[in-house]
Amino acid sequence: MVRKHNVEKKHKGMVAGIGSVLMDILIREDDFFVEKTGVQKGGMTYVAPDVIDKILSLSSQTPVMVSGGSACNTLIGVGKLGGMARFVGKKGQDRMGELFTEELKSHQVEPLLFTSSSPTGRVLSVITPDAQRTMFTFLGASAEAQPAEISEKCFAGADIVHVEGYLLFNKELIAAALKAAKSAGARISLDLASFTVVDQSKDFLDELAEEYVDILIANEDEARAFTGYADEEKALKVLSEKSEISVLKIGERGSLVCCGGQMFNISALHGARIVDTTGAGDLWASGFLYGLANGCSPAQAGELGAWCGYEVCRVMGAKIPEQGWERIRNHFSI
């Protein structure tokens, strides 16, 4: 039974988000390099900072460093599209934390950041020739966000609150965020983030989706882990029973969006060489949520999401360059 959004609200257009404050470290390596790390390719593993340092020491590549974190990437995309955006998280009192804050502001995202004496978090992404990324995450200060810090005021004025699935590892924090977002009268969007997250949080995730989530976003692996179905139609049916709007991203074939019993098949864009899939799902969510918050139909929002996901795959990292944003804005007359 899909939970109806029962808060009468005026159209606001703001997308707020909560997630981990992380700096992304990107390197290119082959499949053999990933095998040597001992983790499953394409997943995400939490590690101590010395593990990241050790992996970097084994690589001959020069790393690229940019601000990151799933929800942060999505909110920056919303800001670049010209939408109202706010990001909630926790940073360290260090230079990385300062750079993170400065980057949010430069992309028209309102920072609402708590601070900790611990260092700002970071994530190493190993990108293989097939453009897949395998992630090693040190949460640092972001892991110290406290449920008591999250209140309705964090999401005041938001039309949609976007929650990254990685917060499922902190049950008290994600529960506080969802309750606060609901109290603020916002629709709640949840991106399942990684099949490893879903595998380890299945029962808890099921409860949260039923009670709070209005927009549920998953890729094929995450949907399979959550629903138990590899068949796309069956998986999407289960997702649609949990939320008003459900999304199943199917890679180069595009995405399936279900809303009110209708399914929309959103085609992926092709043409340019795919360089790196880092941030593809995050930026897809940027376009989709921006669209929904600004009056687009689910199908129109899905098309905008497809463009954003495509443009970020043309470059290394989760930041679309200005030329890409110009192409998106011109196509959609934003």
JSON list of C-alpha atoms in Angstrom, two decimals, residues 22-139:
[
{"chain": "A", "resi": 22, "resn": "LEU", "atom": "CA", "xyz": [33.43, 13.95, 1.84]},
{"chain": "A", "resi": 23, "resn": "MET", "atom": "CA", "xyz": [36.32, 14.89, -0.39]},
{"chain": "A", "resi": 24, "resn": "ASP", "atom": "CA", "xyz": [36.61, 12.58, -3.41]},
{"chain": "A", "resi": 25, "resn": "ILE", "atom": "CA", "xyz": [40.00, 11.14, -4.42]},
{"chain": "A", "resi": 26, "resn": "LEU", "atom": "CA", "xyz": [39.94, 9.63, -7.93]},
{"chain": "A", "resi": 27, "resn": "ILE", "atom": "CA", "xyz": [42.44, 7.29, -9.59]},
{"chain": "A", "resi": 28, "resn": "ARG", "atom": "CA", "xyz": [42.33, 5.20, -12.77]},
{"chain": "A", "resi": 29, "resn": "GLU", "atom": "CA", "xyz": [43.37, 1.56, -12.51]},
{"chain": "A", "resi": 30, "resn": "ASP", "atom": "CA", "xyz": [42.59, -1.84, -14.08]},
{"chain": "A", "resi": 31, "resn": "ASP", "atom": "CA", "xyz": [40.48, -4.73, -12.78]},
{"chain": "A", "resi": 32, "resn": "PHE", "atom": "CA", "xyz": [43.55, -6.54, -11.44]},
{"chain": "A", "resi": 33, "resn": "PHE", "atom": "CA", "xyz": [44.32, -3.56, -9.20]},
{"chain": "A", "resi": 34, "resn": "VAL", "atom": "CA", "xyz": [40.79, -3.73, -7.75]},
{"chain": "A", "resi": 35, "resn": "GLU", "atom": "CA", "xyz": [41.15, -7.50, -7.20]},
{"chain": "A", "resi": 36, "resn": "LYS", "atom": "CA", "xyz": [44.33, -6.89, -5.20]},
{"chain": "A", "resi": 37, "resn": "THR", "atom": "CA", "xyz": [42.38, -4.69, -2.76]},
{"chain": "A", "resi": 38, "resn": "GLY", "atom": "CA", "xyz": [40.25, -7.70, -1.84]},
{"chain": "A", "resi": 39, "resn": "VAL", "atom": "CA", "xyz": [36.86, -5.98, -2.29]},
{"chain": "A", "resi": 40, "resn": "GLN", "atom": "CA", "xyz": [34.06, -6.57, -4.78]},
{"chain": "A", "resi": 41, "resn": "LYS", "atom": "CA", "xyz": [34.29, -4.39, -7.85]},
{"chain": "A", "resi": 42, "resn": "GLY", "atom": "CA", "xyz": [31.63, -1.68, -8.06]},
{"chain": "A", "resi": 43, "resn": "GLY", "atom": "CA", "xyz": [30.81, -1.64, -4.36]},
{"chain": "A", "resi": 44, "resn": "MET", "atom": "CA", "xyz": [31.54, 0.66, -1.45]},
{"chain": "A", "resi": 45, "resn": "THR", "atom": "CA", "xyz": [33.58, -0.32, 1.62]},
{"chain": "A", "resi": 46, "resn": "TYR", "atom": "CA", "xyz": [34.12, 1.69, 4.81]},
{"chain": "A", "resi": 47, "resn": "VAL", "atom": "CA", "xyz": [37.79, 1.81, 5.76]},
{"chain": "A", "resi": 48, "resn": "ALA", "atom": "CA", "xyz": [40.25, 3.56, 8.06]},
{"chain": "A", "resi": 49, "resn": "PRO", "atom": "CA", "xyz": [42.23, 6.46, 6.51]},
{"chain": "A", "resi": 50, "resn": "ASP", "atom": "CA", "xyz": [45.44, 4.42, 6.48]},
{"chain": "A", "resi": 51, "resn": "VAL", "atom": "CA", "xyz": [43.78, 1.91, 4.13]},
{"chain": "A", "resi": 52, "resn": "ILE", "atom": "CA", "xyz": [43.14, 4.69, 1.63]},
{"chain": "A", "resi": 53, "resn": "ASP", "atom": "CA", "xyz": [46.75, 5.81, 2.00]},
{"chain": "A", "resi": 54, "resn": "LYS", "atom": "CA", "xyz": [47.99, 2.26, 1.41]},
{"chain": "A", "resi": 55, "resn": "ILE", "atom": "CA", "xyz": [45.90, 1.79, -1.74]},
{"chain": "A", "resi": 56, "resn": "LEU", "atom": "CA", "xyz": [47.11, 5.12, -3.07]},
{"chain": "A", "resi": 57, "resn": "SER", "atom": "CA", "xyz": [50.72, 4.07, -2.41]},
{"chain": "A", "resi": 58, "resn": "LEU", "atom": "CA", "xyz": [50.18, 1.03, -4.66]},
{"chain": "A", "resi": 59, "resn": "SER", "atom": "CA", "xyz": [49.00, 3.16, -7.55]},
{"chain": "A", "resi": 60, "resn": "SER", "atom": "CA", "xyz": [51.28, 4.87, -10.05]},
{"chain": "A", "resi": 61, "resn": "GLN", "atom": "CA", "xyz": [48.50, 7.27, -11.02]},
{"chain": "A", "resi": 62, "resn": "THR", "atom": "CA", "xyz": [48.21, 10.89, -9.92]},
{"chain": "A", "resi": 63, "resn": "PRO", "atom": "CA", "xyz": [44.98, 11.25, -7.92]},
{"chain": "A", "resi": 64, "resn": "VAL", "atom": "CA", "xyz": [42.39, 13.94, -8.62]},
{"chain": "A", "resi": 65, "resn": "MET", "atom": "CA", "xyz": [40.65, 15.51, -5.59]},
{"chain": "A", "resi": 66, "resn": "VAL", "atom": "CA", "xyz": [37.22, 17.21, -5.63]},
{"chain": "A", "resi": 67, "resn": "SER", "atom": "CA", "xyz": [34.38, 17.71, -3.15]},
{"chain": "A", "resi": 68, "resn": "GLY", "atom": "CA", "xyz": [31.98, 14.79, -3.00]},
{"chain": "A", "resi": 69, "resn": "GLY", "atom": "CA", "xyz": [29.44, 12.73, -1.13]},
{"chain": "A", "resi": 70, "resn": "SER", "atom": "CA", "xyz": [26.31, 11.44, -2.84]},
{"chain": "A", "resi": 71, "resn": "ALA", "atom": "CA", "xyz": [23.77, 13.97, -1.56]},
{"chain": "A", "resi": 72, "resn": "CYS", "atom": "CA", "xyz": [26.25, 16.82, -1.92]},
{"chain": "A", "resi": 73, "resn": "ASN", "atom": "CA", "xyz": [26.81, 15.95, -5.59]},
{"chain": "A", "resi": 74, "resn": "THR", "atom": "CA", "xyz": [23.05, 15.95, -6.14]},
{"chain": "A", "resi": 75, "resn": "LEU", "atom": "CA", "xyz": [22.49, 19.30, -4.42]},
{"chain": "A", "resi": 76, "resn": "ILE", "atom": "CA", "xyz": [25.34, 20.94, -6.34]},
{"chain": "A", "resi": 77, "resn": "GLY", "atom": "CA", "xyz": [23.65, 19.76, -9.52]},
{"chain": "A", "resi": 78, "resn": "VAL", "atom": "CA", "xyz": [20.36, 21.30, -8.42]},
{"chain": "A", "resi": 79, "resn": "GLY", "atom": "CA", "xyz": [22.18, 24.57, -7.72]},
{"chain": "A", "resi": 80, "resn": "LYS", "atom": "CA", "xyz": [23.89, 24.52, -11.13]},
{"chain": "A", "resi": 81, "resn": "LEU", "atom": "CA", "xyz": [20.48, 24.09, -12.77]},
{"chain": "A", "resi": 82, "resn": "GLY", "atom": "CA", "xyz": [19.39, 27.29, -11.05]},
{"chain": "A", "resi": 83, "resn": "GLY", "atom": "CA", "xyz": [17.29, 25.63, -8.37]},
{"chain": "A", "resi": 84, "resn": "MET", "atom": "CA", "xyz": [17.12, 26.53, -4.70]},
{"chain": "A", "resi": 85, "resn": "ALA", "atom": "CA", "xyz": [19.30, 24.07, -2.79]},
{"chain": "A", "resi": 86, "resn": "ARG", "atom": "CA", "xyz": [20.50, 23.42, 0.76]},
{"chain": "A", "resi": 87, "resn": "PHE", "atom": "CA", "xyz": [22.92, 20.78, 2.06]},
{"chain": "A", "resi": 88, "resn": "VAL", "atom": "CA", "xyz": [23.04, 19.50, 5.65]},
{"chain": "A", "resi": 89, "resn": "GLY", "atom": "CA", "xyz": [26.08, 17.62, 6.95]},
{"chain": "A", "resi": 90, "resn": "LYS", "atom": "CA", "xyz": [29.07, 17.63, 9.31]},
{"chain": "A", "resi": 91, "resn": "LYS", "atom": "CA", "xyz": [32.64, 18.67, 8.47]},
{"chain": "A", "resi": 92, "resn": "GLY", "atom": "CA", "xyz": [35.98, 18.87, 10.22]},
{"chain": "A", "resi": 93, "resn": "GLN", "atom": "CA", "xyz": [37.55, 22.11, 11.39]},
{"chain": "A", "resi": 94, "resn": "ASP", "atom": "CA", "xyz": [40.27, 21.85, 8.76]},
{"chain": "A", "resi": 95, "resn": "ARG", "atom": "CA", "xyz": [41.21, 23.15, 5.34]},
{"chain": "A", "resi": 96, "resn": "MET", "atom": "CA", "xyz": [39.27, 20.36, 3.58]},
{"chain": "A", "resi": 97, "resn": "GLY", "atom": "CA", "xyz": [36.15, 21.41, 5.46]},
{"chain": "A", "resi": 98, "resn": "GLU", "atom": "CA", "xyz": [36.69, 25.03, 4.44]},
{"chain": "A", "resi": 99, "resn": "LEU", "atom": "CA", "xyz": [37.13, 24.04, 0.78]},
{"chain": "A", "resi": 100, "resn": "PHE", "atom": "CA", "xyz": [33.95, 21.97, 0.95]},
{"chain": "A", "resi": 101, "resn": "THR", "atom": "CA", "xyz": [31.95, 24.93, 2.29]},
{"chain": "A", "resi": 102, "resn": "GLU", "atom": "CA", "xyz": [33.39, 27.30, -0.30]},
{"chain": "A", "resi": 103, "resn": "GLU", "atom": "CA", "xyz": [32.49, 24.95, -3.13]},
{"chain": "A", "resi": 104, "resn": "LEU", "atom": "CA", "xyz": [28.88, 24.65, -1.96]},
{"chain": "A", "resi": 105, "resn": "LYS", "atom": "CA", "xyz": [28.52, 28.41, -1.92]},
{"chain": "A", "resi": 106, "resn": "SER", "atom": "CA", "xyz": [30.15, 28.79, -5.33]},
{"chain": "A", "resi": 107, "resn": "HIS", "atom": "CA", "xyz": [27.47, 26.50, -6.80]},
{"chain": "A", "resi": 108, "resn": "GLN", "atom": "CA", "xyz": [24.56, 28.36, -5.16]},
{"chain": "A", "resi": 109, "resn": "VAL", "atom": "CA", "xyz": [23.99, 25.71, -2.48]},
{"chain": "A", "resi": 110, "resn": "GLU", "atom": "CA", "xyz": [23.17, 26.95, 1.02]},
{"chain": "A", "resi": 111, "resn": "PRO", "atom": "CA", "xyz": [25.53, 25.17, 3.48]},
{"chain": "A", "resi": 112, "resn": "LEU", "atom": "CA", "xyz": [24.08, 24.08, 6.82]},
{"chain": "A", "resi": 113, "resn": "LEU", "atom": "CA", "xyz": [27.15, 22.35, 8.22]},
{"chain": "A", "resi": 114, "resn": "PHE", "atom": "CA", "xyz": [27.87, 21.27, 11.77]},
{"chain": "A", "resi": 115, "resn": "THR", "atom": "CA", "xyz": [31.53, 20.96, 12.82]},
{"chain": "A", "resi": 116, "resn": "SER", "atom": "CA", "xyz": [33.70, 18.40, 14.59]},
{"chain": "A", "resi": 117, "resn": "SER", "atom": "CA", "xyz": [37.29, 18.22, 15.81]},
{"chain": "A", "resi": 118, "resn": "SER", "atom": "CA", "xyz": [37.72, 15.08, 13.68]},
{"chain": "A", "resi": 119, "resn": "PRO", "atom": "CA", "xyz": [39.08, 15.44, 10.13]},
{"chain": "A", "resi": 120, "resn": "THR", "atom": "CA", "xyz": [36.76, 15.94, 7.18]},
{"chain": "A", "resi": 121, "resn": "GLY", "atom": "CA", "xyz": [35.87, 12.63, 5.53]},
{"chain": "A", "resi": 122, "resn": "ARG", "atom": "CA", "xyz": [37.16, 11.35, 2.21]},
{"chain": "A", "resi": 123, "resn": "VAL", "atom": "CA", "xyz": [36.45, 8.61, -0.30]},
{"chain": "A", "resi": 124, "resn": "LEU", "atom": "CA", "xyz": [38.84, 6.94, -2.73]},
{"chain": "A", "resi": 125, "resn": "SER", "atom": "CA", "xyz": [37.24, 5.91, -6.03]},
{"chain": "A", "resi": 126, "resn": "VAL", "atom": "CA", "xyz": [39.18, 3.44, -8.19]},
{"chain": "A", "resi": 127, "resn": "ILE", "atom": "CA", "xyz": [37.92, 3.83, -11.76]},
{"chain": "A", "resi": 128, "resn": "THR", "atom": "CA", "xyz": [38.43, 0.89, -14.14]},
{"chain": "A", "resi": 129, "resn": "PRO", "atom": "CA", "xyz": [38.54, 1.04, -17.98]},
{"chain": "A", "resi": 130, "resn": "ASP", "atom": "CA", "xyz": [34.83, 0.10, -18.19]},
{"chain": "A", "resi": 131, "resn": "ALA", "atom": "CA", "xyz": [34.09, 3.36, -16.29]},
{"chain": "A", "resi": 132, "resn": "GLN", "atom": "CA", "xyz": [32.96, 1.51, -13.15]},
{"chain": "A", "resi": 133, "resn": "ARG", "atom": "CA", "xyz": [34.10, 2.83, -9.76]},
{"chain": "A", "resi": 134, "resn": "THR", "atom": "CA", "xyz": [34.96, 0.94, -6.60]},
{"chain": "A", "resi": 135, "resn": "MET", "atom": "CA", "xyz": [34.87, 3.09, -3.47]},
{"chain": "A", "resi": 136, "resn": "PHE", "atom": "CA", "xyz": [36.76, 3.11, -0.17]},
{"chain": "A", "resi": 137, "resn": "THR", "atom": "CA", "xyz": [35.21, 5.50, 2.32]},
{"chain": "A", "resi": 138, "resn": "PHE", "atom": "CA", "xyz": [36.52, 7.13, 5.50]},
{"chain": "A", "resi": 139, "resn": "LEU", "atom": "CA", "xyz": [33.62, 9.07, 6.98]}
]
